[in-house]
Short mmCIF file of C-alpha atoms in Angstrom, two decimals:
data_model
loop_
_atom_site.label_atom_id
_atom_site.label_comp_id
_atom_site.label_asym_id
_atom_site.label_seq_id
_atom_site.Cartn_x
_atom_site.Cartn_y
_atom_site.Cartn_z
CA UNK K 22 -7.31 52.34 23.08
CA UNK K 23 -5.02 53.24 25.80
CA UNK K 24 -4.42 51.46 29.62
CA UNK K 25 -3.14 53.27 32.49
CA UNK K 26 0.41 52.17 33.79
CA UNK K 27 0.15 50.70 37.35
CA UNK K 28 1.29 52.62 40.47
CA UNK K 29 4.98 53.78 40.04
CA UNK K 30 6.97 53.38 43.27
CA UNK K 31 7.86 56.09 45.26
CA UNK K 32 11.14 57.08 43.90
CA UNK K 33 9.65 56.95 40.47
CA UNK K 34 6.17 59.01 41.45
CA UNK K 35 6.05 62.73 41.30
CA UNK K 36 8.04 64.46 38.57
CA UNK K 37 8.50 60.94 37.06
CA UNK K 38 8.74 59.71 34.15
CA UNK K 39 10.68 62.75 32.55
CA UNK K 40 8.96 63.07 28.94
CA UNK K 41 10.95 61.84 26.45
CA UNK K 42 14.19 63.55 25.22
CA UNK K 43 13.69 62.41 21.54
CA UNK K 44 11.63 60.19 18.94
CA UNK K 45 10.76 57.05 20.55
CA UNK K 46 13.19 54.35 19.17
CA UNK K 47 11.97 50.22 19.52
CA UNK K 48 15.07 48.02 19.68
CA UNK K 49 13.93 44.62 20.81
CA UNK K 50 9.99 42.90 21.36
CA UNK K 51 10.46 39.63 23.92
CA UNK K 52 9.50 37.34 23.27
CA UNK K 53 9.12 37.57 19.28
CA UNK K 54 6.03 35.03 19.27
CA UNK K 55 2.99 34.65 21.13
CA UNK K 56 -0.92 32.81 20.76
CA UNK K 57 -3.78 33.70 18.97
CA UNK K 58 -5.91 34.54 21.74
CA UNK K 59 -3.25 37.25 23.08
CA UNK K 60 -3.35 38.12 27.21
CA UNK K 61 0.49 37.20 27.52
CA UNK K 62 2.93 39.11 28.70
CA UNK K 63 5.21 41.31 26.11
CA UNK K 64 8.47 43.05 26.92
CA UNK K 65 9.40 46.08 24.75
CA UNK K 66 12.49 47.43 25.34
CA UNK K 67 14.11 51.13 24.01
CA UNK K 68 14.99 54.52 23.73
CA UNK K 69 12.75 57.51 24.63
CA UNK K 70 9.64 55.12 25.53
CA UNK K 71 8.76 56.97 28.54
CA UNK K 72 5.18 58.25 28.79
CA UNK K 73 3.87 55.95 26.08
CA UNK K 74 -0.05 56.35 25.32
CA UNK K 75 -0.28 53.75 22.97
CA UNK K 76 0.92 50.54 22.13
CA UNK K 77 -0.33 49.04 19.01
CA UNK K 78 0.04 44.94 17.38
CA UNK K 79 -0.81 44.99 13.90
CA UNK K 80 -2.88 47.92 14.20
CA UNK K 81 -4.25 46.66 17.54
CA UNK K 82 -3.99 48.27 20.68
CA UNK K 83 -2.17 46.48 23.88
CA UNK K 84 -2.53 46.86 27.49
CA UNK K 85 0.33 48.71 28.87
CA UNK K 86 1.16 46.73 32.08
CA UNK K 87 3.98 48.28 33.63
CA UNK K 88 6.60 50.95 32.30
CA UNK K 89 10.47 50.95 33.96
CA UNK K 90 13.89 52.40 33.31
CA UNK K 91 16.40 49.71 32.11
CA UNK K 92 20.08 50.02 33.41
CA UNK K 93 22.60 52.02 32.09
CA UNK K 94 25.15 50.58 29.98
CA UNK K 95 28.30 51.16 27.61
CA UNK K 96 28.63 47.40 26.59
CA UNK K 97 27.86 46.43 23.48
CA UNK K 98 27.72 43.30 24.55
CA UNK K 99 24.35 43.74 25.94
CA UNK K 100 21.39 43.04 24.32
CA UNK K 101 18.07 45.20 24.50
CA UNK K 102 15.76 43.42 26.40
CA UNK K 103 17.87 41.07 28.16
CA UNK K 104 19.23 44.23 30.96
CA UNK K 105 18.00 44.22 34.21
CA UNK K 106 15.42 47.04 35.52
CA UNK K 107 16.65 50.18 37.99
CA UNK K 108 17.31 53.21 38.51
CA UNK K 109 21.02 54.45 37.62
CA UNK K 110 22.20 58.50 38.33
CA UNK K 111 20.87 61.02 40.90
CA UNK K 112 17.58 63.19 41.01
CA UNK K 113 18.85 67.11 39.76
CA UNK K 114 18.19 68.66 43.14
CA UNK K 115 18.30 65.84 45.35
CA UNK K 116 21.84 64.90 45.05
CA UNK K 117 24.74 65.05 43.27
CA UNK K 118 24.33 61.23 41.33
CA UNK K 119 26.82 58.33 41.39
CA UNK K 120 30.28 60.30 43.09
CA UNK K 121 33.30 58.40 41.64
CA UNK K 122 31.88 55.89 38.90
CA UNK K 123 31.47 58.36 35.74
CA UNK K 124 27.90 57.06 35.68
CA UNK K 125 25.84 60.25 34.89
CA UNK K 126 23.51 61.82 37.13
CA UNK K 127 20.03 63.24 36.33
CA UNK K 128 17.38 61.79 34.69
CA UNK K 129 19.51 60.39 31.73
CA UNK K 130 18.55 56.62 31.50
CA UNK K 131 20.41 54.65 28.63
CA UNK K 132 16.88 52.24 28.05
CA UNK K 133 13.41 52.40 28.79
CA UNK K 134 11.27 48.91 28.92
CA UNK K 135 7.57 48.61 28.92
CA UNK K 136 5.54 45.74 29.86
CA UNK K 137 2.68 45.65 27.59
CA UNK K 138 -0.17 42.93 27.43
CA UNK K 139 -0.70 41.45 23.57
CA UNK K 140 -4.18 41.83 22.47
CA UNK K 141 -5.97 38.76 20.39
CA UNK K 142 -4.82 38.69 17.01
CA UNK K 143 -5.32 36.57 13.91
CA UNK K 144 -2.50 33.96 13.31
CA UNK K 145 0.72 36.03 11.14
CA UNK K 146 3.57 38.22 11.91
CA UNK K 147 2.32 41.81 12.91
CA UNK K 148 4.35 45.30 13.26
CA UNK K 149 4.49 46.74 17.21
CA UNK K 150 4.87 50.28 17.68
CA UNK K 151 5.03 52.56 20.65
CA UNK K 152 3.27 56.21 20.87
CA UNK K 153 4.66 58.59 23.04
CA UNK K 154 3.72 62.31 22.75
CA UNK K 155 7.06 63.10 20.33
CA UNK K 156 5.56 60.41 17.74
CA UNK K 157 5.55 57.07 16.89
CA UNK K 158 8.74 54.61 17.32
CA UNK K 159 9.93 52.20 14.52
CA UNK K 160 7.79 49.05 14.01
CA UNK K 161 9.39 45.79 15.11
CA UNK K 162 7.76 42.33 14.54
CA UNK K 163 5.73 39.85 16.34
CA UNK K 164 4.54 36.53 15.10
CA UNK K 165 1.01 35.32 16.58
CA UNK K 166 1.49 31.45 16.12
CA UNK K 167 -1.90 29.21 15.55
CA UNK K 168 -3.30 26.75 18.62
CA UNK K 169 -0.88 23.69 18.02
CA UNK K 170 -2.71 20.72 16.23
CA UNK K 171 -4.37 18.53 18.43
CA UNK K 172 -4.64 15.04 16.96
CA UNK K 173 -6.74 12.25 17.67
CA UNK K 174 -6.33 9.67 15.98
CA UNK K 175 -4.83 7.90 12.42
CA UNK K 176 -6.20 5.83 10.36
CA UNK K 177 -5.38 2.87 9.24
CA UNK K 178 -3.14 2.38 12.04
CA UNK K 179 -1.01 -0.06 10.13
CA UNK K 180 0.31 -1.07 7.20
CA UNK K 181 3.67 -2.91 5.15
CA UNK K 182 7.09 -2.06 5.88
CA UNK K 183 7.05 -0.71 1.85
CA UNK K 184 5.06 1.99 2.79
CA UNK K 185 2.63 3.43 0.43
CA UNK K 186 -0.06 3.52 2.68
CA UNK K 187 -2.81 5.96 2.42
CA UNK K 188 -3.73 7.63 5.77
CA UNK K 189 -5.74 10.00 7.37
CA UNK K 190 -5.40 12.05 10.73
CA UNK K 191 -8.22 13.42 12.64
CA UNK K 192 -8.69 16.31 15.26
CA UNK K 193 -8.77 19.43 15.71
CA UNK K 194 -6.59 22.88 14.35
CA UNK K 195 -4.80 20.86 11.92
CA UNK K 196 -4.88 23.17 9.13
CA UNK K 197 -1.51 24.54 9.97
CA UNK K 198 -0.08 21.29 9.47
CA UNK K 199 3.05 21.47 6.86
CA UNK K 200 4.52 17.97 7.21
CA UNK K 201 4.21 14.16 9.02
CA UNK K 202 7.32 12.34 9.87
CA UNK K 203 6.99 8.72 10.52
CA UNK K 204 10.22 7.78 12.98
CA UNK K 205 11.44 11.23 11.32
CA UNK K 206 10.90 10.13 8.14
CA UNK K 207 8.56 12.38 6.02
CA UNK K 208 5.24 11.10 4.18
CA UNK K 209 4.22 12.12 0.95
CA UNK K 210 1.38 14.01 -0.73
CA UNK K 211 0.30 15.70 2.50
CA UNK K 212 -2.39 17.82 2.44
CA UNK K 213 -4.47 19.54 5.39
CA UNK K 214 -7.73 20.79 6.37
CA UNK K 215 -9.33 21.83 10.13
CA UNK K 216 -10.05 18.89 10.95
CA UNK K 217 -7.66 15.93 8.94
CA UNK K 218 -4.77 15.49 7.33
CA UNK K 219 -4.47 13.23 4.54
CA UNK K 220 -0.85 11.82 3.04
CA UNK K 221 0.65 8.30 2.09
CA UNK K 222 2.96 6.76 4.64
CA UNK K 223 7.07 6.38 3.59
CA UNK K 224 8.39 2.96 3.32
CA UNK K 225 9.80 2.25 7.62
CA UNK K 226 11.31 -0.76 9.75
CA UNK K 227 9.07 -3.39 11.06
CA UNK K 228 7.46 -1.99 14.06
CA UNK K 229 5.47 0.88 16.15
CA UNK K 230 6.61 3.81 14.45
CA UNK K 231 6.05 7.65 16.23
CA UNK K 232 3.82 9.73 13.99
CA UNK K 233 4.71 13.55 14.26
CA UNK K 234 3.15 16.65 12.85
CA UNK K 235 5.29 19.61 12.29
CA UNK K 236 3.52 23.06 11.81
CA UNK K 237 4.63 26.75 12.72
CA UNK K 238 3.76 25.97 16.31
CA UNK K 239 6.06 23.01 16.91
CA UNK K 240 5.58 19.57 16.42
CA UNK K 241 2.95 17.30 18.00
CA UNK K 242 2.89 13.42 18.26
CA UNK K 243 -0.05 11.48 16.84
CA UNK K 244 -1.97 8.98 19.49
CA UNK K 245 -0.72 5.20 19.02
CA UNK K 246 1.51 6.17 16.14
CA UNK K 247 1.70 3.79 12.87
CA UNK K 248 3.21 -0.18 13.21
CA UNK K 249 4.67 -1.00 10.16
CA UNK K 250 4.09 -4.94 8.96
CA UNK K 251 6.28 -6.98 7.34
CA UNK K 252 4.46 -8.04 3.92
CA UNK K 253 3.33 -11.85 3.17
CA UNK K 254 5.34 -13.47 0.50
CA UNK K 255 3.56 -13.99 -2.87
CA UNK K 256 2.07 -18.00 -3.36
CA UNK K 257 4.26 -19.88 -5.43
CA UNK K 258 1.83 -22.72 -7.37
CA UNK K 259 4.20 -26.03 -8.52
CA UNK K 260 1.27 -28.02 -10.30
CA UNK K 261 -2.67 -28.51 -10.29
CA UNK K 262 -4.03 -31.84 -10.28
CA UNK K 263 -6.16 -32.88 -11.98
CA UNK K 264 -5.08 -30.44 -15.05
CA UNK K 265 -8.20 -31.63 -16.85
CA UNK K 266 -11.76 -31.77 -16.50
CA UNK K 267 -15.58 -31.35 -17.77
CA UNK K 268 -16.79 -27.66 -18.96
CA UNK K 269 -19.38 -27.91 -17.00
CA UNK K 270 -16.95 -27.54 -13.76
CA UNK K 271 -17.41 -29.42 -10.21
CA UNK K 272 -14.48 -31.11 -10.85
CA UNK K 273 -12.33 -31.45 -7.29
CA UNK K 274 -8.69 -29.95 -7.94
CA UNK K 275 -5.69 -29.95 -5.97
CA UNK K 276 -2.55 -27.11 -6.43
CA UNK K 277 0.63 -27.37 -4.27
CA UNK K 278 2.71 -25.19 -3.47
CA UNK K 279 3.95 -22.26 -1.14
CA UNK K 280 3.28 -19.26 0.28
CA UNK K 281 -0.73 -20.29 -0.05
CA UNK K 282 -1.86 -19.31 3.27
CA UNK K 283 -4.50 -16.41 3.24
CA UNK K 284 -4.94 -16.97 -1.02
CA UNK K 285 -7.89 -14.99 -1.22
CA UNK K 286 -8.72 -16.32 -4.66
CA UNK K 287 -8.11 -19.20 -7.16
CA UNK K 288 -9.48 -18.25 -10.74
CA UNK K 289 -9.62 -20.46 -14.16
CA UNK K 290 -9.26 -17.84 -16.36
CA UNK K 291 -10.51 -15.13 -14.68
CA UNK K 292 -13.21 -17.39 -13.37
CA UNK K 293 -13.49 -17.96 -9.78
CA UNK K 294 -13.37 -21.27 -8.47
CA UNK K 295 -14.94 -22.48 -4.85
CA UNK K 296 -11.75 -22.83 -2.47
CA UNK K 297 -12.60 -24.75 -0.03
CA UNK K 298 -8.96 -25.40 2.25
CA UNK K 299 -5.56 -24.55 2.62
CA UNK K 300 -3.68 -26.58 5.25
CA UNK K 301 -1.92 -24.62 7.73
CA UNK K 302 2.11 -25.16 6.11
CA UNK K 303 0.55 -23.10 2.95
CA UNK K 304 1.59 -25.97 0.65
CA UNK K 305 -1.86 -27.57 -0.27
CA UNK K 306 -4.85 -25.90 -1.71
CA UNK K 307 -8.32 -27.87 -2.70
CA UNK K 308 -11.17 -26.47 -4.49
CA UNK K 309 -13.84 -27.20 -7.34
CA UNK K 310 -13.43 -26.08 -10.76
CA UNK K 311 -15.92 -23.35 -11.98
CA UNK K 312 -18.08 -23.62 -15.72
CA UNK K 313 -15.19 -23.25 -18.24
CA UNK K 314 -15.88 -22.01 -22.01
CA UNK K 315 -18.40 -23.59 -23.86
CA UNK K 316 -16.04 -25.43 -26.68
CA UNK K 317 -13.26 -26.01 -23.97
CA UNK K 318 -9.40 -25.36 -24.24
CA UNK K 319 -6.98 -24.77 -21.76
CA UNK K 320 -7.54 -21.89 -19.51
CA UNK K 321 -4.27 -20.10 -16.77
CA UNK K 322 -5.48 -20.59 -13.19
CA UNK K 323 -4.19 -17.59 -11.14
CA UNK K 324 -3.91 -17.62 -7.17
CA UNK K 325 -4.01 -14.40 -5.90
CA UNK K 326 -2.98 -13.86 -1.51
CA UNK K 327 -2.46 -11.36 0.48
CA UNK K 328 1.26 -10.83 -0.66
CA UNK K 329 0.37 -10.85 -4.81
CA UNK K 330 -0.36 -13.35 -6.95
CA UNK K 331 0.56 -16.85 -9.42
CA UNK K 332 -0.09 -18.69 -12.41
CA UNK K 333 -0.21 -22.25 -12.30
CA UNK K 334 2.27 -23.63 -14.95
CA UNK K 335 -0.03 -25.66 -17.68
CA UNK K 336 -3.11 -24.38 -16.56
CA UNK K 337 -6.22 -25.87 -16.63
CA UNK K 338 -7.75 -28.11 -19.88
CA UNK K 339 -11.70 -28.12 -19.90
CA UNK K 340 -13.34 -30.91 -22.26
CA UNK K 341 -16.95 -30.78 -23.81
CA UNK K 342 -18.46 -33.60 -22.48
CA UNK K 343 -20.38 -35.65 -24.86
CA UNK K 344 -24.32 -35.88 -24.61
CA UNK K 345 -25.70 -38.90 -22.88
CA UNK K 346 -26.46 -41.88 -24.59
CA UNK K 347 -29.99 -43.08 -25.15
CA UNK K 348 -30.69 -46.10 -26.05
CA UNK K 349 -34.09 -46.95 -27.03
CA UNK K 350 -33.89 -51.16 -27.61
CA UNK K 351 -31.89 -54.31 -28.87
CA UNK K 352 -33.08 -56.48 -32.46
CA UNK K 353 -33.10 -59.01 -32.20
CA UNK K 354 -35.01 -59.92 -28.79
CA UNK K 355 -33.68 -63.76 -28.52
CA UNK K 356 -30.71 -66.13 -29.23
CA UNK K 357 -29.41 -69.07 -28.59
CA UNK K 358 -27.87 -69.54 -25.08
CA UNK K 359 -24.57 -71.21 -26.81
CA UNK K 360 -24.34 -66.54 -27.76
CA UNK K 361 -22.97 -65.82 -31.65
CA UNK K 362 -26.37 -63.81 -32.64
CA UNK K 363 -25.37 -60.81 -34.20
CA UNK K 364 -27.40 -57.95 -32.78
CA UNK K 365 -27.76 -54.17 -33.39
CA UNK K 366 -28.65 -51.64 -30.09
CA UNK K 367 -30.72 -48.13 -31.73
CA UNK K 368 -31.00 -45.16 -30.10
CA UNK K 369 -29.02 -41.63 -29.69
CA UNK K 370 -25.79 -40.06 -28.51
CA UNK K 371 -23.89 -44.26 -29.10
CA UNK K 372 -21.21 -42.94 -30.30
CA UNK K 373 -19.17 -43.00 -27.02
CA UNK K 374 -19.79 -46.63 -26.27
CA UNK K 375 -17.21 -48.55 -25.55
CA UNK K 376 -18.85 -51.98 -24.77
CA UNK K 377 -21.97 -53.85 -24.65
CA UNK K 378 -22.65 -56.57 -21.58
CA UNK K 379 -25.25 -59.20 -21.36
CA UNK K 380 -25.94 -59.89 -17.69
CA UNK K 381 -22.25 -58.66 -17.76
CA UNK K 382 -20.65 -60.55 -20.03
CA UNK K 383 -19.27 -58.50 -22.48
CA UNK K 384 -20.27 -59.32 -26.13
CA UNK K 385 -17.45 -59.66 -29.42
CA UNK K 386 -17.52 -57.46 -32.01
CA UNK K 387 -18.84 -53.98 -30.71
CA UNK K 388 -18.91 -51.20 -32.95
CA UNK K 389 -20.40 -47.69 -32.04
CA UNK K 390 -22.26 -44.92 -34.53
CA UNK K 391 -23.98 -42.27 -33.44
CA UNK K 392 -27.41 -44.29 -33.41
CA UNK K 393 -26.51 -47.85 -33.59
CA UNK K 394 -24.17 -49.75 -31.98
CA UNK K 395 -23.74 -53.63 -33.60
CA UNK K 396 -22.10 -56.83 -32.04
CA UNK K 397 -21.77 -60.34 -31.09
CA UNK K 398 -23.89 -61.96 -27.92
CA UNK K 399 -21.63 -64.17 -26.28
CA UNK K 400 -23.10 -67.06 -24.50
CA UNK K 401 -25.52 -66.95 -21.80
CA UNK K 402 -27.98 -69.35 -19.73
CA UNK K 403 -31.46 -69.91 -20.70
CA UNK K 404 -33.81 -66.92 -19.93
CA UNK K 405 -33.50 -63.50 -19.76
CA UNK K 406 -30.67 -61.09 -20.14
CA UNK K 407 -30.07 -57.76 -19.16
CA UNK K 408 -28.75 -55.79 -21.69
CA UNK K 409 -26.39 -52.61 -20.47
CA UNK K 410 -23.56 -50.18 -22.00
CA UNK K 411 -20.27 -49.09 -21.36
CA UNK K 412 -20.19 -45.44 -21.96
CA UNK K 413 -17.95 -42.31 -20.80
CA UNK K 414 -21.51 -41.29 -18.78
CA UNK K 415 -21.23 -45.06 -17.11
CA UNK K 416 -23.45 -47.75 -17.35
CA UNK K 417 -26.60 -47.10 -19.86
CA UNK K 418 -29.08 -50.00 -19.90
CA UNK K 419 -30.73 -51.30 -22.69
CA UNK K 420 -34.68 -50.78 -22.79
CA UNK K 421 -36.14 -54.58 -22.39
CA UNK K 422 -34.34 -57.47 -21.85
CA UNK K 423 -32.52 -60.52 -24.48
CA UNK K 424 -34.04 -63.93 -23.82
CA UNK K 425 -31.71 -66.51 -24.40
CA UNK K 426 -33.24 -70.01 -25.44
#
């Protein structure tokens, strides 16, 4: 597909342009790099590029805009392209040319420029050539470069000064995208698609930190850019208090020491306990022991915060607790109020008595067994006594009562 040149002026119209003297010959395409969708202007500069029916992108066909004569020149120095358009030498027959310069007259031009308009093309570098009626010129190259990438937004939009950070970018034409810099610093494991672009951030100072894209279109800067945070220290734990307690858990516990603020978890080997506060200095931590093993032992208790984690040193100890006692009654049922009556308490789980009181008075003599425990009244006023026992549960009483007489 071929355009029509505009309207030459006049001293250009008539017997102008004289066809070319030779094969066409492309020396320079400005500029070397244009959009996708095409419809911007294209200088192609020459030898023997006058009368041109064609101009063809990648196998495309341009709009021919314009077509000119560059100006004459025997510098090297100049470069196709950059020389400025006119008219140089005389018309044969209508003069005698340029008297007194050694500038040739005729129609001799050293350059010939066309202004062509580049046709929508696929991103890539492409070949241009010119057709004139001798033939087709030497191909020289244009790049069509993609829409730049248009980013929206990044997620997350923070993260520690280490770096290591997995992110992701959203918006649009991003699957050019060959690189992110944070503060010119590039992030690793990038990867794009149309619509994101996925990587994991470099370590960076503390801060708001420009995001940048680089692709074959330039660079582009990411919305709101990345802050970096500086990281909490880890919790140091000096001691938990108490270090020992029931299996069956509940027990209130205590652990001092640093950096606590923000622990997200307190666990008794692997367990997790119920935290329930952390003063504000980070240096105090309370919380209730969870169920421990079933036979007991000693158990690490890990605090884990936002900047890692602890052991306590010693850990925790859980004890089995031992059943309840249950008493079931007391033989004999009377004494003497001056005490000294032997007695013997039945029942189950006595082993963990420790004393025996008769309206609190503790009797002489106590022995515990699993099902009895024996002893000594001690003296007591006329009537009768409550019996109760001293055991690790607390006090137990004694079914019935001992009458003293």
């Amino acid at each position: 597909m071929t355009s029509n040149a505009l309207a030459l002026p006049y001293h250009l119209a008539g017997a102008w342009p004289v066809p070319p003297a030779g094969p066409s010959v492309l020396l320079a395409v400005i500029p070397t790099t244009g959009p996708t969708t095409g419809g911007n202007t294209v200088r192609l500069t020459g030898q023997n590029l006058r009368g041109a029916v064609s101009v063809s992108f990648g196998g495309t066909p341009a709009t021919i805009v314009q077509w000119g004569i560059a100006s004459y020149s025997d510098d090297a120095s100049v470069v196709p392209g950059t020389e400025h358009l006119a008219w140089q030498g005389g018309h044969d027959g209508h003069g005698g040319g340029h008297s007194g310069d050694d500038r040739p007259g005729g129609d001799h031009p050293r350059l010939d420029t066309l202004l062509v308009m580049a046709p929508p093309h696929a991103p890539g570098t492409v070949q241009v050539t010119v057709t004139t009626p001798v033939g087709t010129s030497n191909p020289l190259p244009y790049t069509y470069l993609a829409p730049p990438p248009a980013p929206s937004a990044i997620s997350p939009t923070s993260g520690p000064t280490t770096g290591g950070t997995p992110f992701t970018i959203t918006g649009t034409d991003l699957a050019g995208v060959t690189g992110v810099l944070f503060n010119g610093v590039p992030a690793t494991g990038v990867t794009a698609t149309a619509t994101s672009v996925t990587g994991t951030t470099p370590a960076g100072a503390a801060g708001n930190a420009a995001v940048t894209l680089i692709s074959p279109s330039g660079t582009t800067i990411v919305p709101g850019g990345f802050t970096y945070v500086t990281p909490p220290l880890p919790p140091t734990a000096v001691v938990i208090v108490p270090a020992v307690g029931p299996v069956t858990g509940g027990t209130p516990f205590i652990i001092i020491g640093t950096h606590l603020t923000g622990a997200t978890s307190v666990t008794f080997g692997g367990t997790p306990s119920t935290v329930l506060f952390i003063d504000p200095a980070g240096t105090l931590l309370l919380g209730l022991t969870p169920a421990g093993p079933a036979a007991g032992g000693t158990v690490p208790v890990t605090v884990t915060g936002p900047g890692g984690s602890t052991t306590v040193p010693g850990g925790f100890t859980y004890f089995v607790v031992p059943p309840t006692p249950a008493p079931t009654g007391i033989v004999p049922t009377t004494g003497p109020a001056a005490g000294g009556t032997s007695f013997t308490v039945t029942g189950t789980n006595l082993g963990g008595t420790v004393a025996v009181l008769f309206n609190g008075v503790p009797a002489t003599g106590v022995t515990a067994g699993a099902t009895t425990v024996t002893g000594t009244t001690p003296a007591g006023a006329a009537g009768p006594a409550t019996v109760t026992m001293v055991t690790a549960f607390g006090i137990v009483a004694v079914p019935g009562t001992f009458l003293y007489v």
